[in-house]
Backbone as ProteinMPNN parsed JSONL, in Angstrom:
{"seq_chain_A": "MLKKITSLGMLTVGILLLAVWMHRDSPKSTAFAQGADTCTRLINSCSSDCDEAVTCREEVLKKWVAQCKRNPLDADEIQQHIIAECNECNRRCRWFEGTWEGKGYQSNTKTSWTIRFTAQGDSYDIEYPSLSCGGKWYLLSKTSAQARFRERITYGREACVDSGLILLERVNSSELGFRWSENDSGPVLAAGRLRRQ", "coords_chain_A": {"N_chain_A": [[52.072, 25.709, 68.117], [50.933, 23.701, 66.511], [48.295, 24.55, 66.521], [48.499, 26.984, 65.142], [49.254, 26.084, 62.574], [47.011, 24.651, 61.85], [45.104, 26.699, 61.782], [46.223, 28.217, 59.763], [46.063, 26.353, 57.715], [43.287, 26.104, 57.501], [42.671, 28.673, 56.667], [43.933, 28.682, 54.172], [42.47, 26.688, 52.824], [39.99, 27.946, 52.868], [40.517, 30.193, 51.263], [41.084, 28.924, 48.833], [38.607, 27.685, 48.324], [37.028, 29.975, 48.055], [38.212, 31.071, 45.772], [37.63, 29.097, 43.878], [34.833, 29.234, 43.943], [34.463, 31.877, 43.049], [35.601, 31.672, 40.502], [33.845, 29.937, 39.348], [31.601, 31.487, 38.835], [32.586, 33.278, 37.042], [32.698, 35.163, 33.944], [34.182, 33.836, 31.916], [34.236, 31.182, 32.806], [31.508, 30.599, 32.812], [30.969, 30.915, 30.085], [32.537, 28.827, 29.116], [31.187, 26.606, 30.177], [28.705, 26.926, 28.882], [29.566, 26.649, 26.269], [30.391, 23.981, 26.332], [27.907, 22.753, 26.681], [26.773, 23.417, 24.222], [28.483, 21.989, 22.544], [27.672, 19.383, 23.149], [25.081, 19.43, 22.127], [25.631, 19.677, 19.427], [25.999, 17.187, 18.359], [23.512, 16.276, 17.624], [22.858, 18.027, 15.673], [21.908, 19.264, 12.471], [20.235, 17.683, 9.828], [19.923, 14.713, 7.771], [19.397, 14.215, 4.378], [19.453, 11.99, 2.711], [20.823, 8.653, 2.211], [23.546, 8.897, 1.41], [24.121, 11.405, 2.412], [23.997, 10.928, 5.133], [26.333, 9.474, 5.729], [28.244, 11.39, 5.004], [27.548, 13.422, 6.829], [28.202, 12.166, 9.251], [30.995, 12.146, 9.119], [31.513, 14.891, 9.108], [30.503, 15.663, 11.657], [32.132, 14.112, 13.318], [34.644, 15.286, 12.939], [34.235, 18.05, 13.7], [32.941, 18.009, 16.234], [34.833, 16.804, 17.843], [36.771, 18.806, 17.816], [35.33, 20.809, 19.061], [35.003, 19.792, 21.623], [37.603, 19.935, 22.502], [37.975, 22.672, 22.644], [35.646, 24.289, 23.95], [34.868, 26.98, 24.027], [34.818, 27.895, 21.457], [32.474, 27.006, 20.391], [30.149, 28.214, 19.18], [31.122, 29.243, 16.752], [32.054, 26.878, 15.613], [29.663, 25.518, 15.341], [28.501, 26.928, 13.23], [30.189, 26.16, 11.142], [29.568, 23.434, 11.056], [26.843, 23.469, 10.292], [27.047, 24.649, 7.73], [28.652, 22.736, 6.391], [27.071, 20.428, 6.633], [24.895, 21.211, 5.111], [26.127, 21.212, 2.626], [26.58, 18.47, 2.428], [23.926, 17.591, 2.176], [23.284, 18.66, -0.272], [24.007, 16.778, -2.098], [21.83, 15.177, -2.19], [19.878, 16.677, -3.318], [19.727, 16.831, -6.061], [17.745, 17.039, -7.966], [16.526, 19.436, -7.605], [14.798, 22.388, -8.643], [13.471, 23.507, -11.856], [12.22, 21.436, -14.384], [11.835, 20.281, -17.721], [10.307, 18.371, -20.344], [9.618, 15.502, -22.465], [7.332, 12.79, -22.371], [6.791, 9.351, -23.174], [4.19, 7.149, -23.766], [3.789, 3.783, -23.63], [1.598, 1.936, -23.814], [-0.475, 3.379, -24.999], [0.741, 4.493, -27.092], [1.429, 7.217, -27.278], [2.74, 10.571, -26.94], [3.628, 13.177, -24.61], [3.884, 16.376, -22.974], [5.979, 17.349, -20.193], [6.33, 19.007, -17.109], [8.195, 19.592, -14.367], [8.612, 20.736, -11.076], [10.726, 21.212, -8.433], [10.949, 22.419, -5.284], [12.385, 23.014, -2.359], [10.652, 21.093, -0.08], [8.528, 20.682, -1.715], [6.876, 19.378, -4.521], [5.895, 19.839, -7.641], [3.928, 18.809, -10.398], [3.244, 18.993, -13.837], [1.412, 18.234, -16.754], [1.359, 19.665, -19.446], [0.391, 19.384, -22.17], [-1.605, 17.554, -21.829], [-3.327, 18.801, -20.162], [-3.382, 18.405, -17.352], [-2.356, 17.799, -13.931], [-0.559, 17.983, -10.779], [0.65, 16.9, -7.651], [3.78, 15.545, -6.544], [4.825, 13.144, -4.198], [7.473, 12.546, -2.148], [9.011, 9.424, -1.77], [11.412, 8.02, -1.457], [14.973, 8.628, -1.707], [18.188, 8.755, -3.277], [21.582, 9.556, -4.121], [21.359, 9.229, -6.798], [18.83, 8.361, -7.63], [15.272, 8.953, -7.307], [12.168, 8.278, -5.79], [8.691, 8.739, -6.205], [5.26, 9.239, -5.233], [2.523, 9.904, -7.213], [0.005, 12.378, -7.247], [-2.763, 13.336, -8.851], [-4.307, 16.388, -9.212], [-5.832, 18.008, -10.786], [-7.604, 17.801, -13.917], [-8.212, 15.067, -14.055], [-9.605, 13.412, -15.755], [-7.996, 13.092, -17.902], [-5.563, 12.108, -17.02], [-3.981, 9.455, -15.185], [-4.388, 8.784, -11.762], [-2.331, 8.448, -8.795], [0.062, 7.218, -9.621], [3.349, 5.65, -9.713], [6.419, 7.184, -9.594], [9.663, 7.22, -10.961], [12.588, 8.931, -10.813], [15.674, 9.379, -12.4], [19.017, 10.304, -12.128], [20.72, 11.527, -14.81], [22.681, 13.312, -15.676], [24.01, 16.513, -14.581], [22.187, 18.185, -15.804], [20.117, 16.735, -16.854], [17.403, 14.431, -16.52], [16.141, 11.112, -16.135], [12.887, 9.762, -16.592], [10.355, 7.708, -15.316], [7.258, 6.007, -15.315], [4.987, 4.07, -13.515], [2.242, 1.916, -12.519], [2.379, 0.736, -10.02], [4.67, -0.646, -7.519], [5.388, -3.233, -8.386], [4.491, -3.312, -10.949], [4.723, -3.01, -14.603], [6.819, -0.633, -16.386], [5.073, 1.93, -17.784], [5.294, 4.36, -18.988], [7.829, 6.592, -20.143], [10.55, 8.95, -20.187], [12.56, 11.92, -20.87], [13.889, 14.629, -19.024], [14.878, 18.028, -19.02], [16.932, 20.387, -17.333], [15.738, 23.626, -16.58]], "CA_chain_A": [[52.501, 25.548, 66.746], [49.923, 22.9, 65.842], [47.112, 25.386, 66.372], [48.769, 27.964, 64.084], [49.23, 25.383, 61.287], [45.611, 24.348, 61.573], [44.465, 27.956, 61.39], [46.758, 28.566, 58.448], [45.473, 25.387, 56.779], [41.885, 26.486, 57.318], [42.676, 29.897, 55.871], [44.287, 28.287, 52.803], [41.299, 26.003, 52.268], [38.969, 28.975, 52.664], [40.9, 30.999, 50.093], [40.9, 28.075, 47.656], [37.167, 27.551, 48.084], [36.561, 31.266, 47.553], [38.708, 31.208, 44.4], [36.835, 28.188, 43.052], [33.484, 29.79, 43.865], [34.511, 33.069, 42.186], [35.876, 31.224, 39.138], [32.617, 29.305, 38.865], [30.681, 32.509, 38.354], [33.252, 34.223, 36.146], [32.178, 35.092, 32.577], [34.898, 32.83, 31.137], [33.78, 29.871, 33.254], [30.137, 30.45, 32.325], [31.071, 30.707, 28.64], [33.083, 27.483, 28.924], [30.09, 25.663, 30.452], [27.732, 27.058, 27.803], [30.191, 26.046, 25.094], [30.343, 22.523, 26.5], [26.523, 22.363, 26.395], [26.597, 23.517, 22.775], [29.198, 20.837, 21.962], [26.821, 18.209, 23.311], [23.951, 19.575, 21.201], [26.091, 19.578, 18.044], [25.894, 15.799, 17.912], [22.191, 16.112, 17.014], [22.573, 19.107, 14.738], [21.784, 19.051, 11.023], [19.603, 16.438, 9.413], [20.455, 14.105, 6.555], [18.308, 14.028, 3.436], [19.536, 10.697, 2.043], [21.861, 7.787, 2.782], [24.868, 9.466, 1.163], [24.291, 12.544, 3.32], [24.222, 10.397, 6.483], [27.765, 9.172, 5.819], [28.934, 12.681, 4.96], [27.261, 14.095, 8.101], [28.973, 11.51, 10.311], [32.382, 12.628, 9.017], [31.501, 16.302, 9.527], [30.345, 15.724, 13.111], [33.326, 13.525, 13.941], [35.709, 16.29, 12.886], [33.967, 19.3, 14.417], [32.607, 17.777, 17.641], [36.12, 16.581, 18.527], [37.391, 20.125, 18.005], [34.512, 21.542, 20.032], [35.301, 19.278, 22.965], [38.923, 20.444, 22.89], [37.873, 24.101, 22.942], [34.22, 24.624, 23.96], [34.606, 28.411, 23.844], [34.619, 28.128, 20.021], [31.303, 26.212, 19.998], [29.254, 28.925, 18.259], [31.775, 29.277, 15.438], [32.083, 25.498, 15.127], [28.303, 25.181, 14.926], [28.301, 27.506, 11.896], [30.899, 25.276, 10.204], [28.804, 22.187, 10.938], [25.639, 23.744, 9.5], [27.456, 24.857, 6.336], [29.131, 21.481, 5.806], [25.926, 19.514, 6.521], [24.137, 21.663, 3.941], [26.849, 20.686, 1.463], [26.275, 17.029, 2.375], [22.559, 17.404, 1.694], [23.198, 19.033, -1.695], [24.135, 15.534, -2.855], [20.496, 14.58, -2.269], [18.94, 17.628, -3.946], [20.141, 16.947, -7.453], [16.596, 17.323, -8.827], [15.972, 20.75, -7.242], [14.663, 23.302, -9.779], [12.402, 23.258, -12.827], [12.637, 20.517, -15.435], [10.823, 20.095, -18.757], [10.649, 17.366, -21.349], [8.52, 14.733, -23.044], [7.177, 11.399, -21.984], [6.166, 8.483, -24.174], [3.387, 6.119, -23.108], [3.85, 2.614, -24.516], [0.307, 1.26, -24.026], [-1.337, 4.193, -25.875], [1.611, 4.982, -28.164], [1.308, 8.68, -27.352], [3.742, 11.341, -26.187], [3.056, 14.356, -23.975], [4.886, 17.238, -22.338], [6.121, 17.249, -18.733], [7.005, 20.111, -16.411], [8.368, 19.207, -12.965], [9.283, 21.766, -10.278], [11.075, 20.806, -7.064], [11.385, 23.574, -4.501], [12.344, 22.584, -0.965], [9.944, 19.818, 0.065], [7.332, 20.747, -2.553], [7.156, 18.813, -5.838], [4.737, 20.074, -8.503], [4.015, 18.181, -11.712], [2.259, 19.412, -14.838], [1.471, 17.629, -18.079], [0.659, 20.743, -20.161], [-0.329, 18.952, -23.374], [-2.757, 16.763, -21.39], [-4.117, 19.683, -19.281], [-3.548, 17.829, -16.022], [-1.176, 17.965, -13.084], [-0.783, 17.793, -9.352], [1.802, 16.876, -6.736], [4.528, 14.322, -6.291], [5.196, 12.988, -2.793], [8.731, 11.81, -2.099], [9.027, 8.16, -1.034], [12.808, 7.734, -1.115], [15.936, 9.206, -2.644], [19.623, 8.562, -3.105], [22.267, 10.556, -4.941], [21.155, 8.912, -8.212], [17.433, 8.065, -7.929], [14.238, 9.397, -6.365], [10.867, 7.67, -6.039], [7.579, 9.586, -5.785], [3.878, 8.854, -5.498], [1.898, 11.026, -7.915], [-1.405, 12.669, -6.98], [-3.311, 14.262, -9.843], [-5.29, 17.245, -8.534], [-6.734, 18.587, -11.79], [-7.551, 17.097, -15.201], [-8.182, 13.616, -13.802], [-10.177, 12.674, -16.879], [-6.937, 12.884, -18.902], [-4.372, 11.499, -16.411], [-4.211, 8.432, -14.162], [-3.941, 9.204, -10.431], [-1.613, 7.528, -7.9], [1.17, 6.506, -10.258], [4.65, 5.615, -9.056], [7.397, 7.863, -10.444], [11.084, 7.033, -10.685], [13.499, 9.867, -11.479], [17.066, 8.946, -12.361], [19.961, 11.356, -12.509], [21.555, 11.202, -15.965], [23.804, 14.221, -15.419], [23.536, 17.683, -13.825], [21.147, 18.925, -16.523], [19.144, 15.831, -17.463], [16.827, 13.38, -15.679], [15.295, 10.096, -16.726], [11.558, 9.726, -15.975], [9.611, 6.465, -15.546], [5.959, 5.973, -14.644], [4.315, 2.766, -13.439], [1.063, 1.993, -11.648], [2.762, 0.314, -8.669], [6.051, -1.133, -7.396], [5.634, -4.472, -9.136], [3.962, -3.191, -12.305], [5.675, -2.628, -15.649], [6.939, 0.792, -16.721], [4.138, 2.223, -18.875], [5.685, 5.61, -19.642], [9.209, 6.992, -19.848], [10.942, 10.16, -20.897], [13.731, 12.667, -20.417], [13.622, 16.005, -18.604], [16.075, 18.871, -18.996], [16.872, 21.504, -16.388], [15.415, 24.921, -17.209]], "C_chain_A": [[51.455, 24.77, 65.944], [48.67, 23.722, 65.574], [47.304, 26.39, 65.251], [48.701, 27.303, 62.711], [47.79, 25.069, 60.89], [44.868, 25.595, 61.129], [44.919, 28.371, 60.002], [46.17, 27.648, 57.378], [44.028, 25.727, 56.474], [41.766, 27.725, 56.447], [42.968, 29.567, 54.41], [43.106, 27.605, 52.114], [40.195, 27.004, 51.969], [39.256, 29.809, 51.432], [40.694, 30.194, 48.809], [39.426, 27.908, 47.311], [36.575, 28.831, 47.519], [36.979, 31.448, 46.102], [37.902, 30.331, 43.446], [35.435, 28.74, 42.862], [33.45, 30.997, 42.936], [34.743, 32.666, 40.732], [34.626, 30.606, 38.51], [31.673, 30.32, 38.259], [31.335, 33.504, 37.404], [32.686, 34.083, 34.741], [32.856, 34.007, 31.746], [34.427, 31.426, 31.501], [32.369, 29.589, 32.753], [30.145, 30.174, 30.826], [31.576, 29.302, 28.33], [31.981, 26.439, 29.111], [29.042, 25.712, 29.342], [28.263, 26.434, 26.519], [30.145, 24.538, 25.152], [28.935, 21.998, 26.224], [26.264, 22.383, 24.891], [27.281, 22.353, 22.078], [28.342, 19.581, 22.027], [25.663, 18.253, 22.319], [24.371, 19.4, 19.743], [25.93, 18.174, 17.481], [24.561, 15.568, 17.209], [21.892, 17.167, 15.957], [22.629, 18.615, 13.303], [21.241, 17.672, 10.683], [20.249, 15.936, 8.125], [19.295, 13.77, 5.635], [18.334, 12.702, 2.688], [20.701, 9.908, 2.629], [23.267, 8.35, 2.597], [25.145, 10.629, 2.1], [24.54, 12.082, 4.748], [25.708, 10.127, 6.692], [28.582, 10.451, 5.864], [28.777, 13.408, 6.291], [28.077, 13.491, 9.239], [30.421, 11.98, 10.311], [32.493, 14.072, 9.497], [31.436, 16.393, 11.048], [31.568, 15.177, 13.837], [34.442, 14.57, 14.026], [35.436, 17.463, 13.822], [33.628, 19.098, 15.883], [33.883, 17.517, 18.441], [36.812, 17.913, 18.8], [36.64, 20.936, 19.055], [34.813, 21.086, 21.453], [36.673, 19.738, 23.448], [38.859, 21.91, 23.292], [36.414, 24.548, 22.884], [33.92, 26.107, 23.748], [34.384, 28.761, 22.376], [33.344, 27.465, 19.501], [30.406, 26.922, 18.994], [29.831, 28.962, 16.849], [31.781, 27.883, 14.805], [30.701, 25.079, 14.634], [28.011, 25.729, 13.53], [28.993, 26.65, 10.83], [30.108, 23.991, 9.972], [27.574, 22.393, 10.062], [25.993, 23.882, 8.027], [27.872, 23.541, 5.681], [28.018, 20.44, 5.685], [25.04, 19.907, 5.337], [24.792, 21.179, 2.657], [26.603, 19.187, 1.311], [24.898, 16.799, 1.754], [22.376, 17.825, 0.241], [23.327, 17.796, -2.582], [22.771, 14.891, -3.085], [19.512, 15.463, -3.033], [19.262, 17.858, -5.416], [18.981, 17.258, -8.389], [15.911, 18.646, -8.473], [15.904, 21.64, -8.486], [13.488, 22.935, -10.662], [12.968, 22.458, -13.995], [11.496, 20.357, -16.445], [11.283, 19.04, -19.754], [9.41, 16.695, -21.889], [8.534, 13.323, -22.501], [6.514, 10.634, -23.107], [5.475, 7.347, -23.434], [3.249, 4.923, -24.045], [2.485, 1.987, -24.799], [-0.652, 2.051, -24.912], [-0.574, 4.722, -27.086], [1.449, 6.484, -28.392], [2.457, 9.332, -26.584], [3.088, 12.609, -25.673], [4.163, 15.121, -23.259], [4.823, 17.114, -20.815], [6.815, 18.506, -18.228], [7.008, 19.766, -14.922], [9.143, 20.302, -12.24], [9.473, 21.256, -8.857], [11.636, 22.016, -6.346], [11.245, 23.22, -3.025], [11.713, 21.206, -0.874], [8.652, 19.783, -0.739], [7.69, 20.299, -3.972], [5.889, 18.911, -6.694], [4.97, 19.433, -9.868], [2.881, 18.697, -12.601], [2.501, 18.59, -16.098], [0.704, 18.589, -18.989], [-0.152, 20.282, -21.374], [-1.547, 18.085, -23.043], [-3.703, 17.564, -20.494], [-4.411, 19.026, -17.935], [-2.263, 18.021, -15.228], [-1.524, 17.751, -11.633], [0.5, 17.855, -8.559], [2.478, 15.512, -6.777], [4.902, 14.317, -4.826], [6.389, 12.044, -2.709], [8.612, 10.563, -1.223], [10.438, 7.807, -0.574], [13.718, 8.442, -2.111], [17.349, 8.823, -2.258], [20.29, 9.654, -3.932], [22.059, 10.306, -6.429], [19.698, 8.672, -8.602], [16.516, 8.67, -6.877], [12.918, 8.756, -6.781], [9.783, 8.554, -5.444], [6.265, 8.854, -6.017], [3.219, 10.087, -6.095], [0.429, 11.147, -7.52], [-1.865, 13.727, -7.987], [-4.421, 15.063, -9.167], [-6.208, 17.978, -9.51], [-6.534, 17.843, -13.118], [-7.522, 15.584, -15.06], [-8.791, 12.791, -14.942], [-9.116, 12.366, -17.945], [-5.73, 12.128, -18.351], [-4.757, 10.51, -15.313], [-3.616, 8.91, -12.837], [-3.162, 8.08, -9.74], [-0.51, 6.707, -8.563], [2.438, 6.565, -9.417], [5.677, 6.18, -10.034], [8.805, 7.501, -9.996], [11.859, 8.057, -11.5], [14.909, 9.335, -11.319], [17.956, 10.076, -12.849], [20.828, 10.857, -13.667], [22.848, 12.004, -15.872], [23.224, 15.455, -14.734], [22.413, 18.438, -14.518], [20.08, 18.028, -17.14], [18.717, 14.726, -16.495], [16.098, 12.365, -16.547], [14.006, 9.998, -15.918], [10.905, 8.395, -16.32], [8.339, 6.481, -14.715], [5.435, 4.542, -14.668], [3.147, 2.889, -12.469], [1.385, 1.617, -10.213], [4.186, -0.238, -8.69], [6.346, -2.343, -8.28], [5.165, -4.397, -10.587], [5.019, -2.779, -13.32], [5.727, -1.105, -15.829], [6.058, 1.045, -17.94], [4.476, 3.507, -19.611], [7.107, 5.965, -19.219], [9.536, 8.247, -20.64], [12.206, 10.763, -20.333], [13.302, 14.088, -20.085], [14.935, 16.764, -18.589], [15.87, 20.035, -18.033], [16.625, 22.809, -17.139], [16.156, 26.053, -16.523]], "O_chain_A": [[51.132, 25.149, 64.818], [48.057, 23.598, 64.514], [46.377, 26.633, 64.479], [48.154, 27.886, 61.775], [47.41, 25.21, 59.727], [44.078, 25.541, 60.186], [44.122, 28.815, 59.175], [45.825, 28.092, 56.284], [43.593, 25.649, 55.325], [40.879, 27.821, 55.598], [42.326, 30.109, 53.51], [42.785, 27.909, 50.965], [39.538, 26.918, 50.931], [38.354, 30.102, 50.647], [40.191, 30.72, 47.816], [39.043, 27.98, 46.143], [35.732, 28.795, 46.623], [36.191, 31.927, 45.286], [37.537, 30.757, 42.351], [34.902, 28.721, 41.753], [32.53, 31.139, 42.13], [34.149, 33.252, 39.826], [34.384, 30.734, 37.31], [31.01, 30.031, 37.263], [30.699, 34.478, 37.001], [32.235, 32.999, 34.369], [32.196, 33.329, 30.959], [34.24, 30.58, 30.627], [32.068, 28.476, 32.32], [29.417, 29.304, 30.347], [31.1, 28.66, 27.394], [31.852, 25.508, 28.316], [28.545, 24.673, 28.908], [27.529, 25.781, 25.778], [29.891, 23.88, 24.142], [28.769, 20.941, 25.615], [25.62, 21.484, 24.35], [26.735, 21.787, 21.13], [28.293, 18.806, 21.072], [25.305, 17.23, 21.736], [23.551, 19.015, 18.909], [25.747, 17.993, 16.277], [24.483, 14.75, 16.292], [20.792, 17.197, 15.404], [23.329, 17.653, 12.988], [21.716, 16.648, 11.176], [21.02, 16.646, 7.479], [18.33, 13.125, 6.045], [17.329, 12.322, 2.085], [21.468, 10.425, 3.44], [24.088, 8.29, 3.512], [26.281, 10.82, 2.536], [25.224, 12.771, 5.504], [26.275, 10.51, 7.716], [29.504, 10.579, 6.67], [29.745, 13.949, 6.825], [28.585, 14.217, 10.093], [31.01, 12.191, 11.371], [33.438, 14.436, 10.197], [32.222, 17.115, 11.661], [31.986, 15.725, 14.857], [35.097, 14.713, 15.058], [36.285, 17.831, 14.634], [33.989, 19.935, 16.711], [34.001, 17.959, 19.584], [37.369, 18.125, 19.878], [37.247, 21.663, 19.841], [34.871, 21.899, 22.375], [36.889, 19.912, 24.647], [39.596, 22.347, 24.175], [35.985, 25.124, 21.885], [32.816, 26.452, 23.326], [33.821, 29.813, 22.074], [33.154, 27.372, 18.288], [29.941, 26.294, 18.043], [29.117, 28.741, 15.871], [31.542, 27.735, 13.606], [30.58, 24.373, 13.634], [27.346, 25.067, 12.733], [28.448, 26.441, 9.746], [29.991, 23.517, 8.842], [27.294, 21.576, 9.185], [25.326, 23.304, 7.169], [27.488, 23.263, 4.545], [28.015, 19.651, 4.741], [24.502, 19.044, 4.644], [24.109, 20.783, 1.713], [26.438, 18.692, 0.196], [24.729, 15.92, 0.909], [21.423, 17.399, -0.412], [22.809, 17.777, -3.699], [22.577, 14.153, -4.052], [18.412, 15.016, -3.357], [19.085, 18.959, -5.938], [19.214, 17.704, -9.512], [14.832, 18.941, -8.988], [16.833, 21.651, -9.293], [12.619, 22.155, -10.272], [14.04, 22.759, -14.52], [10.327, 20.304, -16.062], [12.478, 18.843, -19.976], [8.303, 17.225, -21.797], [9.583, 12.745, -22.214], [5.762, 11.202, -23.9], [6.073, 6.672, -22.596], [2.663, 5.035, -25.122], [2.239, 1.546, -25.922], [-1.551, 1.467, -25.516], [-1.158, 5.32, -27.989], [1.346, 6.957, -29.524], [3.061, 8.723, -25.701], [2.097, 13.07, -26.239], [5.233, 14.582, -22.979], [3.778, 16.821, -20.234], [7.761, 19.001, -18.84], [5.952, 19.662, -14.297], [10.19, 20.748, -12.709], [8.511, 20.914, -8.169], [12.662, 22.57, -6.74], [10.134, 23.135, -2.5], [12.176, 20.261, -1.511], [7.778, 18.955, -0.48], [8.668, 20.766, -4.554], [4.934, 18.161, -6.494], [6.067, 19.504, -10.422], [1.732, 18.818, -12.176], [3.639, 18.291, -16.457], [-0.471, 18.359, -19.276], [-1.272, 20.75, -21.577], [-2.423, 17.902, -23.888], [-4.762, 17.067, -20.11], [-5.536, 19.079, -17.437], [-1.218, 18.361, -15.784], [-2.649, 17.382, -11.298], [1.333, 18.739, -8.761], [1.846, 14.482, -7.009], [5.255, 15.354, -4.266], [6.322, 10.894, -3.145], [8.167, 10.639, -0.077], [10.638, 7.353, 0.552], [13.297, 8.808, -3.208], [17.664, 8.599, -1.089], [19.62, 10.579, -4.392], [22.534, 11.091, -7.251], [19.357, 8.768, -9.781], [16.905, 8.874, -5.727], [12.59, 8.696, -7.966], [9.921, 9.06, -4.33], [6.164, 7.976, -6.873], [3.338, 11.186, -5.553], [-0.296, 10.154, -7.463], [-1.403, 14.868, -7.962], [-5.36, 14.49, -8.616], [-7.244, 18.508, -9.109], [-5.453, 17.329, -13.403], [-6.881, 14.895, -15.854], [-8.509, 11.599, -15.064], [-9.311, 11.489, -18.787], [-4.952, 11.566, -19.121], [-5.741, 10.71, -14.602], [-2.48, 9.383, -12.794], [-3.323, 6.905, -10.071], [-0.191, 5.612, -8.101], [2.581, 7.41, -8.533], [5.79, 5.71, -11.166], [9.102, 7.478, -8.802], [11.798, 8.056, -12.73], [15.297, 8.892, -10.238], [17.673, 10.718, -13.86], [21.573, 9.888, -13.524], [23.949, 11.462, -15.973], [22.057, 15.444, -14.343], [21.746, 19.257, -13.885], [19.222, 18.513, -17.878], [19.529, 14.164, -15.761], [15.51, 12.717, -17.569], [14.029, 10.136, -14.695], [10.898, 7.991, -17.483], [8.339, 6.911, -13.561], [5.439, 3.886, -15.709], [3.068, 3.842, -11.694], [0.748, 2.113, -9.284], [4.828, -0.292, -9.739], [7.431, -2.455, -8.85], [5.413, -5.316, -11.368], [6.077, -2.264, -12.955], [4.791, -0.392, -15.465], [6.265, 0.452, -18.999], [4.007, 3.728, -20.727], [7.531, 5.682, -18.098], [8.882, 8.562, -21.634], [12.843, 10.201, -19.442], [12.465, 14.676, -20.77], [15.973, 16.229, -18.2], [14.777, 20.593, -17.934], [17.22, 23.065, -18.186], [16.01, 27.211, -16.912]]}, "name": "protein", "num_of_chains": 1, "seq": "MLKKITSLGMLTVGILLLAVWMHRDSPKSTAFAQGADTCTRLINSCSSDCDEAVTCREEVLKKWVAQCKRNPLDADEIQQHIIAECNECNRRCRWFEGTWEGKGYQSNTKTSWTIRFTAQGDSYDIEYPSLSCGGKWYLLSKTSAQARFRERITYGREACVDSGLILLERVNSSELGFRWSENDSGPVLAAGRLRRQ"}
């Protein structure tokens, strides 16, 4: 009797091990494992373009990663939600995206001139058409209300000062405030308003 129970026990253990081994290689089990890996990667997904976006991103990840861990098989769909919602978070930081035009007034020379600023992705082009000069702005920092740039004049340097510090301020969705100074501690030497085109 003892021998039969042992044989039966061995058979049961063998069947259980076979079932576990077969389940391990089943498509559903593989998908579950892949989904779990994706859930882990979601924590590092989507970047944040400014401080406000960081807070927004944390809320997005908290919500969706928790759901992903509950049901890893939905990881691909959840990842699409995370990407879409993180993009919405970053829109808060891209308030100056597009083309803007206006006028600046320079206090030390008592002159005014035209401005054309174009922000497209990570490229920031600046033109001062009435002065026949222009170049690039390089982003230093941004929030949902302000952005700081370093200006590099690439043409017309005889008419424009190179390496100025630019401060853009969001007035509303269609208007920006513009300030130019030589450095962080220097006075504002030029200011103006830009309107979205």
